[in-house]
Coordinates of C-alpha atoms in Angstrom, one line a residue:
Chain A
M1 CA 247.5 37.7 125.8
K2 CA 245.0 36.6 128.7
F3 CA 243.8 33.1 129.2
E4 CA 241.5 33.3 132.3
V5 CA 238.4 31.7 133.6
T6 CA 236.2 33.1 136.2
I7 CA 233.7 30.8 138.3
L8 CA 230.3 32.3 138.5
G9 CA 228.9 29.2 140.1
S10 CA 230.2 26.4 141.6
N11 CA 227.4 24.3 143.1
S12 CA 225.4 21.4 141.6
A13 CA 221.6 21.4 141.6
L14 CA 220.3 22.9 144.4
P15 CA 221.9 26.5 144.8
T16 CA 222.9 28.1 148.1
T17 CA 223.7 31.6 149.0
K18 CA 227.4 31.4 148.5
R19 CA 227.4 28.7 145.8
Y20 CA 225.4 29.4 142.7
P21 CA 224.7 26.5 140.0
T22 CA 227.1 26.1 137.3
A23 CA 228.3 29.0 135.2
Q24 CA 231.9 30.3 134.1
V25 CA 233.2 33.0 131.9
L26 CA 236.6 32.2 129.9
N27 CA 238.5 34.9 128.5
V28 CA 240.9 33.5 125.8
L29 CA 243.0 36.6 124.0
E30 CA 239.8 38.7 124.7
R31 CA 237.3 36.4 123.3
F32 CA 234.8 36.0 126.0
F33 CA 233.1 32.6 125.9
L34 CA 230.1 31.8 128.8
I35 CA 230.2 28.1 129.7
D36 CA 226.9 26.6 131.2
C37 CA 224.3 29.4 132.5
G38 CA 222.7 28.3 135.8
E39 CA 220.0 30.6 137.4
G40 CA 221.4 33.8 138.6
T41 CA 224.4 33.7 136.4
Q42 CA 223.6 37.3 134.8
I43 CA 223.8 38.5 138.6
Q44 CA 227.0 36.7 139.1
M45 CA 228.3 38.5 136.1
K46 CA 227.5 41.7 137.3
R47 CA 228.8 40.9 141.0
F48 CA 232.2 39.8 139.5
R49 CA 232.5 42.5 136.8
V50 CA 232.3 40.5 133.8
P51 CA 231.9 42.3 130.6
M52 CA 228.6 40.6 129.7
S53 CA 228.0 42.4 126.3
R54 CA 231.3 41.0 124.9
I55 CA 230.2 37.5 125.4
N56 CA 229.3 36.2 121.5
H57 CA 229.7 32.5 122.2
I58 CA 227.8 30.4 124.9
F59 CA 228.7 26.7 125.6
I60 CA 226.2 24.6 127.1
S61 CA 227.2 21.1 128.6
H62 CA 223.7 19.7 128.9
T63 CA 220.0 20.6 129.6
H64 CA 219.7 19.8 133.5
G65 CA 218.4 22.9 134.7
D66 CA 221.1 23.8 137.0
H67 CA 223.3 24.6 133.9
I68 CA 220.6 26.2 131.7
F69 CA 217.9 28.2 133.9
G70 CA 219.7 31.5 133.6
L71 CA 220.0 31.5 129.8
I72 CA 216.5 32.9 129.0
G73 CA 217.0 35.7 131.6
L74 CA 220.5 36.7 130.0
L75 CA 219.1 36.4 126.8
S76 CA 216.3 38.8 127.7
T77 CA 218.4 41.3 129.1
Y78 CA 220.6 41.3 126.0
A79 CA 217.2 42.2 124.2
L80 CA 216.4 45.0 126.7
Q81 CA 219.8 46.3 126.2
G82 CA 219.4 46.7 122.7
R83 CA 222.3 44.1 122.2
K84 CA 222.8 43.7 118.2
S85 CA 225.6 41.6 117.8
D86 CA 225.2 38.1 116.9
L87 CA 225.2 35.6 119.4
H88 CA 226.1 31.9 118.9
I89 CA 224.5 29.1 121.3
Y90 CA 226.2 25.5 121.4
G91 CA 224.2 22.9 123.1
H92 CA 222.2 19.6 122.6
S93 CA 219.2 20.0 120.2
K94 CA 216.7 20.3 123.5
L95 CA 218.2 23.7 124.3
E96 CA 217.6 25.2 120.8
K97 CA 213.5 24.3 121.4
L98 CA 213.6 25.1 124.8
I99 CA 215.0 28.9 124.4
T100 CA 213.2 29.2 121.1
F101 CA 209.8 28.5 122.5
Q102 CA 210.1 30.9 125.6
L103 CA 211.4 33.7 123.4
E104 CA 208.6 33.2 120.7
L105 CA 205.8 32.6 123.6
L106 CA 207.0 35.6 125.5
E107 CA 207.1 37.9 122.3
T108 CA 210.8 39.0 123.1
K109 CA 211.8 41.9 121.0
K110 CA 215.5 41.5 120.4
Q111 CA 217.6 43.5 117.9
Y112 CA 220.4 40.8 117.8
N113 CA 220.3 37.3 116.3
I114 CA 220.7 34.0 118.0
Y115 CA 222.3 31.0 116.2
F116 CA 222.3 27.6 117.6
H117 CA 224.9 25.1 116.6
T118 CA 224.0 21.2 117.6
I119 CA 226.2 19.4 119.6
F120 CA 225.6 16.0 118.4
G121 CA 227.5 14.1 121.2
K122 CA 228.9 11.1 119.9
E123 CA 232.3 12.5 119.1
T124 CA 234.5 15.1 119.3
Q125 CA 233.4 17.9 117.3
T126 CA 234.8 21.4 116.5
L127 CA 232.3 24.1 117.6
F128 CA 234.2 27.2 117.2
E129 CA 237.6 28.0 115.4
D130 CA 239.3 31.2 114.2
D131 CA 242.8 32.5 113.4
K132 CA 244.1 32.0 117.0
V133 CA 241.5 29.8 119.0
I134 CA 239.7 26.2 118.7
V135 CA 236.8 25.0 120.7
Q136 CA 236.2 21.5 120.6
S137 CA 233.3 19.4 122.6
F138 CA 233.7 15.7 123.5
P139 CA 230.8 13.3 124.8
L140 CA 231.1 12.9 128.8
K141 CA 229.3 10.1 130.8
H142 CA 226.0 11.3 132.3
G143 CA 223.5 8.5 132.1
A144 CA 220.9 8.9 129.8
M145 CA 221.4 12.7 129.4
P146 CA 223.6 13.7 126.5
C147 CA 226.3 15.8 128.1
A148 CA 229.5 17.5 126.3
G149 CA 232.9 18.4 127.8
F150 CA 234.5 21.4 126.1
L151 CA 238.2 21.9 125.1
F152 CA 239.7 25.3 124.5
K153 CA 242.8 25.6 122.9
E154 CA 245.1 28.6 121.7
K155 CA 246.4 27.5 118.2
D156 CA 250.0 27.5 117.4
R157 CA 251.8 30.9 117.5
P158 CA 254.1 31.9 114.6
R159 CA 257.8 31.4 115.2
T160 CA 259.5 34.6 116.9
L161 CA 261.8 36.5 114.9
N162 CA 265.0 37.3 115.9
A163 CA 265.5 40.6 114.8
D164 CA 269.5 41.0 115.2
L165 CA 269.9 38.1 112.8
L166 CA 267.3 39.0 110.1
D167 CA 269.5 42.4 109.9
Y168 CA 272.7 40.5 109.8
Y169 CA 271.4 38.4 106.9
N170 CA 269.6 41.3 105.3
V171 CA 266.3 39.2 105.1
P172 CA 263.6 41.4 103.1
I173 CA 260.6 42.1 104.8
R174 CA 258.4 40.1 102.1
C175 CA 260.1 36.9 103.3
R176 CA 259.7 37.4 107.2
Q177 CA 256.0 35.9 107.1
S178 CA 257.3 32.4 105.9
L179 CA 260.0 32.5 108.5
K180 CA 257.4 32.9 111.1
M181 CA 255.7 29.8 109.4
G182 CA 259.0 27.9 109.8
E183 CA 260.7 28.1 106.4
D184 CA 264.3 28.5 105.9
F185 CA 265.7 31.5 104.3
V186 CA 267.8 31.5 101.2
T187 CA 270.1 34.6 100.3
E188 CA 270.5 36.0 97.0
E189 CA 273.8 34.2 96.6
G190 CA 271.8 30.6 97.4
E191 CA 272.9 30.1 100.8
V192 CA 270.5 28.3 102.8
I193 CA 269.8 29.7 106.4
P194 CA 268.1 27.1 108.6
N195 CA 264.9 28.6 110.3
K196 CA 266.2 27.6 113.7
K197 CA 269.0 30.1 113.4
L198 CA 266.6 33.0 112.7
T199 CA 263.7 32.5 114.8
K200 CA 263.0 31.2 118.4
D201 CA 260.1 28.8 119.4
P202 CA 256.9 30.7 120.4
P203 CA 255.4 30.5 123.8
P204 CA 253.5 27.3 124.1
T205 CA 249.6 27.2 123.2
R206 CA 247.5 27.2 126.3
S207 CA 244.2 25.0 127.0
Y208 CA 241.6 24.8 129.3
A209 CA 239.2 21.6 129.7
F210 CA 235.6 21.7 131.4
C211 CA 234.1 18.3 132.0
T212 CA 230.7 18.4 134.0
D213 CA 228.6 16.2 134.7
T214 CA 230.3 13.3 134.5
A215 CA 231.1 9.9 136.0
P216 CA 234.9 9.4 135.7
Y217 CA 235.4 8.3 132.1
K218 CA 238.6 6.8 130.6
K219 CA 237.8 7.6 127.0
I220 CA 238.5 11.1 127.7
I221 CA 241.8 11.3 129.0
P222 CA 243.2 11.1 125.6
I223 CA 241.4 14.3 124.8
L224 CA 242.7 16.2 128.2
E225 CA 246.3 14.7 127.9
N226 CA 248.7 17.6 129.0
V227 CA 246.0 19.9 129.2
D228 CA 247.0 23.3 131.2
L229 CA 244.0 24.0 133.2
L230 CA 241.2 21.0 133.9
Y231 CA 237.8 21.8 135.5
H232 CA 236.6 18.6 136.8
E233 CA 233.3 18.1 138.5
A234 CA 233.7 16.6 142.1
T235 CA 230.0 16.5 143.2
F236 CA 230.7 14.0 146.1
L237 CA 233.4 12.9 148.2
K238 CA 234.8 9.0 148.1
T239 CA 232.3 8.4 151.0
E240 CA 229.6 8.9 148.6
A241 CA 231.1 6.8 145.9
K242 CA 228.0 4.7 145.6
L243 CA 225.6 7.9 145.3
A244 CA 228.2 9.3 142.9
K245 CA 228.0 6.2 140.8
A246 CA 224.2 5.8 140.7
T247 CA 223.9 9.8 139.7
Y248 CA 226.7 9.5 137.1
H249 CA 228.9 12.2 139.0
S250 CA 232.4 12.0 140.4
T251 CA 234.0 12.0 143.7
A252 CA 237.0 14.6 144.7
E253 CA 239.4 11.8 144.2
Q254 CA 238.0 10.5 140.8
A255 CA 238.4 13.7 139.4
A256 CA 242.0 13.9 140.9
K257 CA 242.5 10.6 139.1
V258 CA 241.4 12.3 135.8
A259 CA 243.6 15.0 136.0
D260 CA 246.6 12.5 136.9
E261 CA 246.2 10.1 134.1
A262 CA 245.7 13.0 131.7
N263 CA 248.6 14.6 133.0
A264 CA 247.1 18.0 133.6
K265 CA 248.9 20.8 135.1
K266 CA 246.4 22.3 137.4
L267 CA 242.9 21.0 138.4
I268 CA 239.9 22.9 139.5
I269 CA 237.3 20.8 141.0
G270 CA 233.5 22.0 141.5
H271 CA 229.9 21.4 141.1
F272 CA 229.7 20.4 144.7
S273 CA 226.5 18.8 146.3
S274 CA 224.8 21.3 148.5
R275 CA 224.8 18.8 151.2
F276 CA 228.5 20.2 151.9
K277 CA 228.8 23.3 154.0
T278 CA 232.6 23.4 153.6
L279 CA 234.8 21.6 151.1
N280 CA 237.8 21.1 152.8
A281 CA 237.6 17.4 152.6
H282 CA 236.9 17.7 148.9
L283 CA 240.2 19.5 148.7
E284 CA 242.3 17.0 150.8
E285 CA 240.9 14.3 149.2
A286 CA 241.8 15.0 145.5
K287 CA 245.2 16.5 146.8
S288 CA 246.3 13.4 147.9
V289 CA 245.9 12.1 144.5
F290 CA 246.9 15.4 142.5
E291 CA 248.5 17.9 144.5
N292 CA 247.9 20.9 142.2
T293 CA 244.1 20.9 142.8
H294 CA 242.1 24.0 143.8
L295 CA 238.6 24.6 144.5
A296 CA 236.0 26.5 142.4
E297 CA 234.8 29.1 144.4
D298 CA 232.4 31.9 143.2
G299 CA 234.3 34.8 142.0
K300 CA 237.7 33.0 141.7
K301 CA 239.8 33.5 138.8
F302 CA 242.4 31.1 137.3
S303 CA 244.9 32.2 134.6
I304 CA 247.3 30.5 132.6
E305 CA 250.3 32.5 132.1
L306 CA 251.6 32.8 128.5
N307 CA 255.3 32.1 129.1
R308 CA 255.4 29.4 132.1
Chain B
M1 CA 199.1 35.4 164.1
K2 CA 201.3 36.9 161.8
F3 CA 200.7 39.2 158.4
E4 CA 204.1 39.8 157.3
V5 CA 205.8 40.5 153.9
T6 CA 209.3 39.7 153.0
I7 CA 210.8 41.5 149.9
L8 CA 212.9 39.1 148.1
G9 CA 213.6 41.1 144.9
S10 CA 212.9 45.1 144.3
N11 CA 214.4 45.9 141.0
S12 CA 212.7 46.1 137.6
A13 CA 214.0 44.4 134.5
L14 CA 217.4 44.5 134.7
P15 CA 218.6 42.9 138.0
T16 CA 221.4 44.6 139.9
T17 CA 223.8 42.9 142.7
K18 CA 221.7 44.4 145.2
R19 CA 218.0 44.5 143.9
Y20 CA 216.9 41.0 142.6
P21 CA 213.9 41.3 140.1
T22 CA 210.3 41.0 141.8
A23 CA 209.3 38.5 144.3
Q24 CA 207.7 38.5 147.7
V25 CA 206.5 36.0 150.3
L26 CA 203.6 36.9 152.4
N27 CA 202.8 35.2 155.5
V28 CA 199.0 35.4 156.4
L29 CA 198.0 33.2 159.8
E30 CA 201.1 30.7 158.6
R31 CA 199.7 30.7 154.8
F32 CA 202.7 31.2 152.8
F33 CA 201.8 32.8 149.5
L34 CA 204.8 33.5 146.9
I35 CA 203.8 36.8 144.9
D36 CA 206.1 36.7 141.5
C37 CA 209.2 34.9 141.0
G38 CA 211.7 36.7 139.1
E39 CA 215.4 34.9 138.4
G40 CA 217.0 34.1 141.6
T41 CA 214.2 34.0 143.9
Q42 CA 214.9 30.4 145.1
I43 CA 218.4 32.0 146.4
Q44 CA 216.8 34.9 148.0
M45 CA 214.6 32.7 149.8
K46 CA 217.6 30.9 151.2
R47 CA 219.5 34.0 152.0
F48 CA 216.2 35.4 153.7
R49 CA 215.5 32.1 155.6
V50 CA 212.0 32.0 153.9
P51 CA 210.7 28.3 154.4
M52 CA 210.4 27.2 150.8
S53 CA 208.5 24.1 151.3
R54 CA 205.6 25.6 153.1
I55 CA 204.6 27.6 149.8
N56 CA 201.5 26.1 148.6
H57 CA 200.0 29.2 146.4
I58 CA 202.2 31.5 143.8
F59 CA 200.8 34.2 142.5
I60 CA 202.1 35.7 139.4
S61 CA 201.3 39.1 138.1
H62 CA 202.0 38.9 134.7
T63 CA 204.4 37.0 132.2
H64 CA 207.0 39.7 131.9
G65 CA 210.7 37.7 132.5
D66 CA 211.5 39.7 135.4
H67 CA 208.6 38.4 137.3
I68 CA 208.8 34.7 136.2
F69 CA 212.4 33.5 135.2
G70 CA 212.9 32.1 138.6
L71 CA 209.8 30.0 138.5
I72 CA 211.1 27.0 136.7
G73 CA 214.0 26.5 138.9
L74 CA 212.0 26.8 141.7
L75 CA 209.5 23.7 140.9
S76 CA 212.7 21.8 139.5
T77 CA 214.3 22.2 143.0
Y78 CA 210.6 21.1 144.8
A79 CA 211.2 18.4 142.6
L80 CA 214.7 17.3 143.5
Q81 CA 213.8 17.9 146.9
G82 CA 211.0 15.2 146.9
R83 CA 208.1 17.6 147.4
K84 CA 204.9 15.7 147.7
S85 CA 202.3 18.4 148.4
D86 CA 200.0 20.2 145.9
L87 CA 201.4 23.3 144.3
H88 CA 199.0 26.1 143.4
I89 CA 200.1 28.7 140.3
Y90 CA 197.6 31.7 139.6
G91 CA 198.6 33.6 136.4
H92 CA 197.5 34.0 133.1
S93 CA 197.2 31.5 130.2
K94 CA 200.6 32.0 129.1
L95 CA 202.4 31.1 132.0
E96 CA 200.7 27.5 132.2
K97 CA 201.9 27.2 128.4
L98 CA 205.6 28.2 129.4
I99 CA 206.0 26.2 132.5
T100 CA 204.0 22.9 131.1
F101 CA 206.5 23.2 128.1
Q102 CA 209.6 23.2 129.9
L103 CA 208.6 20.5 132.5
E104 CA 207.8 18.2 129.8
L105 CA 210.6 19.1 127.4
L106 CA 212.9 18.5 130.5
E107 CA 211.5 15.5 131.5
T108 CA 211.3 16.7 135.1
K109 CA 210.7 14.0 137.5
K110 CA 208.4 15.5 140.4
Q111 CA 206.1 13.6 143.2
Y112 CA 203.8 16.5 143.5
N113 CA 201.0 18.0 141.2
I114 CA 200.8 21.3 140.2
Y115 CA 197.4 22.8 139.4
F116 CA 197.4 26.0 137.2
H117 CA 194.5 28.4 137.7
T118 CA 194.0 30.9 135.2
I119 CA 193.6 34.6 135.9
F120 CA 191.3 36.1 133.1
G121 CA 192.0 39.5 133.7
K122 CA 189.1 41.4 132.9
E123 CA 187.3 41.9 136.4
T124 CA 187.9 41.3 140.3
Q125 CA 188.4 37.5 140.4
T126 CA 188.6 35.4 143.9
L127 CA 191.8 33.3 143.4
F128 CA 192.2 31.6 146.8
E129 CA 189.6 31.2 149.8
D130 CA 189.5 29.4 153.0
D131 CA 188.2 29.9 156.3
K132 CA 190.3 33.0 157.4
V133 CA 191.8 34.2 153.9
I134 CA 190.7 35.2 150.7
V135 CA 193.0 36.4 147.7
Q136 CA 191.5 38.4 144.7
S137 CA 193.1 39.7 141.7
F138 CA 192.1 42.9 139.8
P139 CA 193.5 44.1 136.5
L140 CA 196.1 46.6 136.3
K141 CA 197.0 48.6 133.5
H142 CA 200.2 47.6 131.9
G143 CA 199.7 48.2 127.9
A144 CA 199.0 45.3 125.9
M145 CA 200.3 42.9 128.6
P146 CA 197.9 41.5 130.8
C147 CA 198.7 42.1 134.5
A148 CA 197.0 41.5 138.0
G149 CA 197.2 43.2 141.2
F150 CA 196.4 41.0 144.1
L151 CA 194.5 41.7 147.3
F152 CA 195.3 39.4 150.5
K153 CA 192.7 39.8 153.0
E154 CA 192.0 38.4 156.6
K155 CA 188.1 37.4 157.0
D156 CA 186.3 38.9 159.6
R157 CA 186.9 37.3 163.0
P158 CA 184.3 35.8 165.2
R159 CA 183.5 38.3 167.9
T160 CA 185.4 38.1 171.3
L161 CA 183.4 36.5 174.1
N162 CA 183.4 38.1 177.5
A163 CA 183.9 35.5 179.8
D164 CA 183.0 37.3 183.0
L165 CA 179.4 38.0 181.5
L166 CA 178.8 34.6 180.1
D167 CA 179.1 33.2 183.6
Y168 CA 176.8 35.8 184.8
Y169 CA 174.3 35.1 182.5
N170 CA 174.8 31.6 182.5
V171 CA 175.6 31.1 178.9
P172 CA 175.7 27.3 177.8
I173 CA 178.6 25.9 175.9
R174 CA 176.2 25.4 172.8
C175 CA 175.2 28.7 172.5
R176 CA 178.5 30.4 172.2
Q177 CA 179.1 29.7 168.6
S178 CA 176.1 31.9 167.6
L179 CA 177.4 34.7 170.1
K180 CA 180.6 34.7 168.1
M181 CA 178.9 35.1 165.0
G182 CA 176.9 38.2 166.3
E183 CA 173.3 36.6 167.5
D184 CA 171.7 37.7 170.7
F185 CA 171.4 35.3 173.5
V186 CA 168.0 34.4 175.0
T187 CA 167.9 33.2 178.4
E188 CA 165.5 30.4 179.6
E189 CA 163.4 33.0 181.0
G190 CA 163.2 34.6 177.3
E191 CA 165.1 37.4 178.4
V192 CA 167.2 38.8 175.3
I193 CA 170.9 39.8 175.9
P194 CA 172.1 41.9 173.4
N195 CA 175.3 40.4 171.7
K196 CA 177.0 43.6 172.1
K197 CA 176.8 43.1 176.1
L198 CA 178.4 39.5 176.3
T199 CA 180.9 40.2 173.1
K200 CA 183.6 42.6 172.2
D201 CA 184.6 43.7 168.6
P202 CA 187.3 41.6 167.3
P203 CA 190.7 42.7 166.2
P204 CA 190.1 44.3 162.6
T205 CA 191.1 42.3 159.6
R206 CA 194.1 42.9 157.9
S207 CA 195.1 43.4 154.2
Y208 CA 198.2 43.7 152.0
A209 CA 197.3 44.8 148.1
F210 CA 200.2 44.2 145.6
C211 CA 200.5 46.3 142.4
T212 CA 202.9 45.6 140.0
D213 CA 203.7 46.5 136.8
T214 CA 201.2 49.3 136.2
A215 CA 200.4 52.8 135.1
P216 CA 198.2 54.8 137.9
Y217 CA 195.0 53.5 137.3
K218 CA 192.2 54.9 139.1
K219 CA 189.9 51.8 138.7
I220 CA 191.6 50.0 141.3
I221 CA 191.3 53.0 143.8
P222 CA 187.9 51.2 145.2
I223 CA 189.6 48.0 145.3
L224 CA 192.2 49.2 147.7
E225 CA 190.5 51.4 149.7
N226 CA 191.7 51.5 153.4
V227 CA 193.9 48.7 152.6
D228 CA 196.4 48.4 155.7
L229 CA 199.6 48.2 153.6
L230 CA 199.7 48.6 149.8
Y231 CA 202.9 47.6 147.7
H232 CA 202.9 50.0 144.3
E233 CA 205.4 50.1 142.0
A234 CA 207.7 53.1 141.2
T235 CA 209.9 52.2 138.5
F236 CA 210.7 56.1 137.9
L237 CA 210.9 59.5 139.4
K238 CA 208.6 62.3 138.3
T239 CA 211.5 63.5 136.2
E240 CA 210.7 60.4 133.9
A241 CA 207.0 60.6 133.7
K242 CA 207.0 60.6 130.0
L243 CA 209.2 57.3 129.8
A244 CA 206.8 56.2 132.9
K245 CA 203.7 57.0 130.6
A246 CA 205.4 55.3 127.6
T247 CA 206.3 52.1 129.3
Y248 CA 203.0 51.8 131.3
H249 CA 205.1 52.0 134.7
S250 CA 204.7 54.7 137.4
T251 CA 206.5 57.4 139.2
A252 CA 207.1 57.6 143.0
E253 CA 204.7 60.6 143.1
Q254 CA 202.3 58.7 141.2
A255 CA 202.5 55.7 143.6
A256 CA 202.2 57.9 146.6
K257 CA 198.9 59.6 145.1
V258 CA 197.3 56.1 144.4
A259 CA 198.2 55.2 148.4
D260 CA 196.6 58.6 149.3
E261 CA 193.7 58.2 147.4
A262 CA 192.7 54.9 148.4
N263 CA 193.4 56.0 152.2
A264 CA 196.1 53.2 152.6
K265 CA 198.0 53.0 155.9
K266 CA 201.0 52.6 154.7
L267 CA 203.0 52.3 151.3
I268 CA 206.1 50.5 149.8
I269 CA 207.2 51.4 146.7
G270 CA 209.3 49.2 144.7
H271 CA 210.3 47.5 141.0
F272 CA 212.6 50.2 140.5
S273 CA 214.5 51.0 137.3
S274 CA 218.1 49.4 137.3
R275 CA 219.4 53.4 136.4
F276 CA 219.0 54.2 139.9
K277 CA 221.8 53.4 142.1
T278 CA 220.5 55.0 145.2
L279 CA 216.6 55.6 146.3
N280 CA 216.7 58.7 148.2
A281 CA 214.9 60.9 145.8
H282 CA 212.1 57.8 145.2
L283 CA 211.5 58.1 148.9
E284 CA 211.4 61.8 149.4
E285 CA 209.2 62.2 146.1
A286 CA 206.8 59.7 147.5
K287 CA 206.9 61.1 150.9
S288 CA 205.6 64.6 149.7
V289 CA 202.5 63.2 149.1
F290 CA 202.2 60.2 151.3
E291 CA 204.3 60.5 154.5
N292 CA 204.1 56.7 155.7
T293 CA 206.3 55.6 152.6
H294 CA 208.8 52.8 152.7
L295 CA 211.2 51.4 150.1
A296 CA 211.2 47.9 149.4
E297 CA 214.6 46.6 150.0
D298 CA 215.6 42.8 149.4
G299 CA 215.4 41.1 152.7
K300 CA 212.9 43.9 154.2
K301 CA 210.2 42.4 156.2
F302 CA 206.7 44.6 156.8
S303 CA 204.6 43.5 159.3
I304 CA 200.9 44.2 159.9
E305 CA 200.3 44.3 163.7
L306 CA 196.9 42.6 164.9
N307 CA 195.8 45.2 167.4
R308 CA 196.9 48.5 165.9

């Protein structure tokens, strides 16, 4: 029942030897989602033992190089490995052009299908949904560049049955599904047993939000409300607030304010400018606003526990 | 007076965490040449302290992904760093299409010019030449994929003047240049002093040849003749000779035979298949044919001394 993100790259535009450009893998109940794919992502996946072949969905925030230049290499590796399962890629329309052109020009022989799903970018959009998980995109504020944040959420779980009381009231098996869905139980004698007597609340659903690249953006606060784990970019420190504003990025303090206003449970900051050799100042600056802040570091994993 | 190659990537198609895909930097008398540019090359350059900004010439053997996927990232990094100096890229025609399309689609703002030079691939071609160095390409044998090898050579040096004898014969300064070029000296009295009496042989010119990807190819032996340092791919071992043949690659033994037949001084083997965790078998197999064989390993440097 995992809900865990692995940081594959934590740097902004110019990679360093310790911080690769942006990429993360999120495991939600054994669904593996790749989020962004900077240069070297496939190597980082090997380094940190991510099960590369189990990724069927790739979400790309925007088409700046440090978020996409590892994608063509990954797709080619899948082709060489003989991958057969479908791959879904979610991104803005340029991404499809970029990848399709390369695959065609290089005559990449592959046995799997790629399905591109366009993020239109003006409003919240459901990109992926199955019985247990939903993924939505929402617009960020990155100047002229269309850029999407992503919200990964578990769906509400069925209610947990209380086995002892089911026996006591002789609830037949055929009625149990409706109990899980919250309905009351009516005995053969017509007595109504309230659902709450026979079931317990399920564990709360878990959620992860990914916000990069972006200036601080009030409009996303309601979307992020109560999120368990928030990744928010913090390219700069508040001493570079002017530069952050000019380039549509955030400072560590601004990232922390977003977490605070959204009532997030935990914050990861990342997408650090390569000008910073160490990141203590980022951490301190963010913690002064939002205590439960952590640094994105290549290879680090962050889990959300089921019962917390 | 350096002549030194740094291995940035030594693996074939699928990168591993220890062996990145093909890339090398060659320093010939402070001219820095990048040869191939697999994914992660810019990160490897940082790791091994290659002066990235001093590279003005990039030679690409062919358009398989493991030789080119790091190029767009490098060009974008140059743009972000505000590079202004011209960059020359030598490759087959597809490469220009691939890179131009990406730069345009991604609206890469750069302040430097890129000049593409097409390798036509049917015969030996001079790609670069200045007063001291010449770089030529020659066709390799990689199936339907046009693929070039590269030969980097110092040009003949002027003859070394013997200062004592110049004084003895009162050779005027204006005559010294022609002495360096090998001409005899004629005194005011008309006496002819043979050049050999006044000069010494200069140090021999140095050369490096790069051959990947290729099946063993007899036609290149005359081009490689007496080369100081030969890099030849050895994707497989002789136990996989059939696979090597089918994929137009070489075994370690075949690479060593090329070095032996060409009378190379020293051999580096590389482009190893990712199926090999260790490379002792490659080294042993090659050494049994050509003793002075060395393994390409990421970060390793190979120098050719001036007076050897």
